[in-house]
mmCIF file of C-alpha atoms in Angstrom:
data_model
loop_
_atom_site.group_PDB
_atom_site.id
_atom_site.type_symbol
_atom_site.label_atom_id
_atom_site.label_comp_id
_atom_site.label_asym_id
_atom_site.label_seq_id
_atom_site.Cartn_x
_atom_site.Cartn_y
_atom_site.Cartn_z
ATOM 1 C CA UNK A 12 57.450 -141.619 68.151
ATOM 2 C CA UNK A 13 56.429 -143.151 65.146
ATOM 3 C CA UNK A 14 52.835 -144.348 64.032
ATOM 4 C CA UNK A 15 52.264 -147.801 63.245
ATOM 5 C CA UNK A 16 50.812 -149.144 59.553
ATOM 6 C CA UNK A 17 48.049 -150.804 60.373
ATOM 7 C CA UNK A 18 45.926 -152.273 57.221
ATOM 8 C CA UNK A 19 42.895 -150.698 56.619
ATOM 9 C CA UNK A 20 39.755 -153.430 56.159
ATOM 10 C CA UNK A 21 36.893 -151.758 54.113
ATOM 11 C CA UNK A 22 36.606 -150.324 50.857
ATOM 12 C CA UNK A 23 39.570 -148.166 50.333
ATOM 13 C CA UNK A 24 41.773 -151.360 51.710
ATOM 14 C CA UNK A 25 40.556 -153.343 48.322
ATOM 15 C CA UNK A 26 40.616 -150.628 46.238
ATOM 16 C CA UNK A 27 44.383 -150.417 47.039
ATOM 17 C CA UNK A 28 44.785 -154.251 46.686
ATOM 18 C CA UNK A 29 43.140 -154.334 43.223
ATOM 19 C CA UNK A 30 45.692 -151.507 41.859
ATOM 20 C CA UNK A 31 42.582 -149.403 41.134
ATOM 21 C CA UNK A 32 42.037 -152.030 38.698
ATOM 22 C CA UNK A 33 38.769 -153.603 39.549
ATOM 23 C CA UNK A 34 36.862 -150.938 40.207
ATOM 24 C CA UNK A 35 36.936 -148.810 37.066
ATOM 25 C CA UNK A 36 36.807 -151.982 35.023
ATOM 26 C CA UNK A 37 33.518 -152.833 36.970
ATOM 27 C CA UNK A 38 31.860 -149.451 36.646
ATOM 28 C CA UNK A 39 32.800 -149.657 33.050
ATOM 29 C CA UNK A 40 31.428 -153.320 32.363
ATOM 30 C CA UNK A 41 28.192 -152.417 34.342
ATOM 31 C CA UNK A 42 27.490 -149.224 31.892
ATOM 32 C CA UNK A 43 27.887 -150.780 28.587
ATOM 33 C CA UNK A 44 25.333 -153.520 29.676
ATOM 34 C CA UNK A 45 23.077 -151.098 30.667
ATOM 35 C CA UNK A 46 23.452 -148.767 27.794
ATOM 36 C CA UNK A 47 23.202 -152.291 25.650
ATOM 37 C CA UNK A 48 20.192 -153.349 27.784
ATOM 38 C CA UNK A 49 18.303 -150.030 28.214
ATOM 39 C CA UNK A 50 19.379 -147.764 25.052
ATOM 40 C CA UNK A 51 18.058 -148.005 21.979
ATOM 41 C CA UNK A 52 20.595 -149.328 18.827
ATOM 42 C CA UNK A 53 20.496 -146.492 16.916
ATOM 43 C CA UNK A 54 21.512 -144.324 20.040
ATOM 44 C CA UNK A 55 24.524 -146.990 21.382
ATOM 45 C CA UNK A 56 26.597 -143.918 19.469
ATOM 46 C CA UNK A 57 25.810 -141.149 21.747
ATOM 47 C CA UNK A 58 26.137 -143.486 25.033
ATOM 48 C CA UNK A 59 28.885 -145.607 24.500
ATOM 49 C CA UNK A 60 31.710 -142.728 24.677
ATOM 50 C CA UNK A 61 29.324 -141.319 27.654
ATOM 51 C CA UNK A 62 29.864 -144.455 29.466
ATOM 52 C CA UNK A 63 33.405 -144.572 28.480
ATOM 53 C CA UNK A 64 33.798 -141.051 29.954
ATOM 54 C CA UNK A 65 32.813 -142.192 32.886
ATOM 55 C CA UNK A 66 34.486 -145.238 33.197
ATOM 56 C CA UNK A 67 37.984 -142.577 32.723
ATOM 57 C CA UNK A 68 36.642 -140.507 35.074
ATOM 58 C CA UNK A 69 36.435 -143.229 37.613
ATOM 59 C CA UNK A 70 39.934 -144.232 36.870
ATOM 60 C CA UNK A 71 41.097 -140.917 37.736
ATOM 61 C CA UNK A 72 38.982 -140.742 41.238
ATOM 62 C CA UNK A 73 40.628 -144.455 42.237
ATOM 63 C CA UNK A 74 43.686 -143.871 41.530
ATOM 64 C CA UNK A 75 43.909 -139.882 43.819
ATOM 65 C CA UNK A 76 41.848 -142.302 46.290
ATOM 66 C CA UNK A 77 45.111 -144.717 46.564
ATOM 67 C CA UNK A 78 47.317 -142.031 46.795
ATOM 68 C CA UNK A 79 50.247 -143.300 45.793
ATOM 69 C CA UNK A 80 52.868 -141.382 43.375
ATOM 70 C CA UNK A 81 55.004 -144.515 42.033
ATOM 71 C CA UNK A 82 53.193 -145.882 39.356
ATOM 72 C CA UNK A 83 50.576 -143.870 39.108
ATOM 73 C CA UNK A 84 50.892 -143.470 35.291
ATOM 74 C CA UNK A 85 50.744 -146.554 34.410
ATOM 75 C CA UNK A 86 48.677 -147.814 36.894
ATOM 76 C CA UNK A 87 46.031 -145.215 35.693
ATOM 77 C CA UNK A 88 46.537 -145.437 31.846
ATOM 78 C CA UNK A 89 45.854 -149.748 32.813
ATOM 79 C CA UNK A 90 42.757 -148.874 34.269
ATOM 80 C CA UNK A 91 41.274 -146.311 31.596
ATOM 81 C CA UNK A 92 42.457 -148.267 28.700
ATOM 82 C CA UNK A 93 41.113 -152.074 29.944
ATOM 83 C CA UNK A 94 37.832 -149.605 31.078
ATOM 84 C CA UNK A 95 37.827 -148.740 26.941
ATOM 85 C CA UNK A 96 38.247 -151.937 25.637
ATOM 86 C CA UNK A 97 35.492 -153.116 27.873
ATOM 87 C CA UNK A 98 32.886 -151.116 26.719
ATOM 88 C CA UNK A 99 34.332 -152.021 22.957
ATOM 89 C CA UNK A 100 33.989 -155.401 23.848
ATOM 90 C CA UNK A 101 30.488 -155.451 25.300
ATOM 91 C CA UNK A 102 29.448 -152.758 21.914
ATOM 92 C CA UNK A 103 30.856 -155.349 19.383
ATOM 93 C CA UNK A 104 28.979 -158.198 20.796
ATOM 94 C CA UNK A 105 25.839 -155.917 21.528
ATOM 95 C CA UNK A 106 26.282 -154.599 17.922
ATOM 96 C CA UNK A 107 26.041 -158.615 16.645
ATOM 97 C CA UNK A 108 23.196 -159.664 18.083
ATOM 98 C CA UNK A 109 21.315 -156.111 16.922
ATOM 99 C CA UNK A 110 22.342 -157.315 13.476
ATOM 100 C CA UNK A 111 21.672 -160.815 14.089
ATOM 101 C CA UNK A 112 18.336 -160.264 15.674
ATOM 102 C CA UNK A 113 17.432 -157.566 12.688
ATOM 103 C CA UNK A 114 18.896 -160.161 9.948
ATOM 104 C CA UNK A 115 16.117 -163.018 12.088
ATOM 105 C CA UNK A 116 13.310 -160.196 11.790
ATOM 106 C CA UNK A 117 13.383 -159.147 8.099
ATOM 107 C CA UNK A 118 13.851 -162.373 6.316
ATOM 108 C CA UNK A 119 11.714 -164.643 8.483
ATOM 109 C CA UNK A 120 10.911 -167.007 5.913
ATOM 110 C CA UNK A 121 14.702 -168.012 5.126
ATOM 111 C CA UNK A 122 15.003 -169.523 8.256
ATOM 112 C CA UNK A 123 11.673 -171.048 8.990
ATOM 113 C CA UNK A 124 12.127 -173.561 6.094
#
């Protein structure tokens, strides 16, 4: 007798939809605005690769959660790599509006014609 696949609803059922995609890219979005939002600038340095650590981490976790054995490289090295350049993203544009809101604060009278 053989069991039936049935498709699990819930969260493990998107999980394996996404690829283990959406997930770690999510988690990895959500703590580089917070570390942006709730860090000081001068210590981005010692929480950005934190968060990043993390974000790997969580890559690792979805993808044993799918289970799967085909693909799981590259599925995996997708997820930690777009969960990287996520937090590099959000640092870059954090990192120009420090300096652009530093630049505003020490030269005032440039700008206020």
């Amino acid at each position: 007798m053989t069991q039936s696949h049935t498709p699990r609803s819930g969260a493990i059922a998107r999980i394996r939809r996404s690829q283990g995609l959406l997930l770690p890219w999510s988690v990895a979005l959500l703590l580089a605005l917070a570390v942006v939002a709730f860090a000081p600038p001068g210590g981005w340095w010692q929480w950005f690769p934190a968060a990043a650590g993390v974000a790997v981490i969580v890559s690792f976790v979805v993808q044993i959660i799918i289970g799967r054995a085909d693909g799981f490289i590259i599925r995996l090295s997708t997820a930690a790599l777009g969960a990287i350049l996520l937090i590099g993203i959000v640092s870059v544009v954090g990192g120009l509006f420090a300096v652009v809101g530093a630049g505003l604060s020490v030269f005032p009278a440039e700008f206020t014609g």
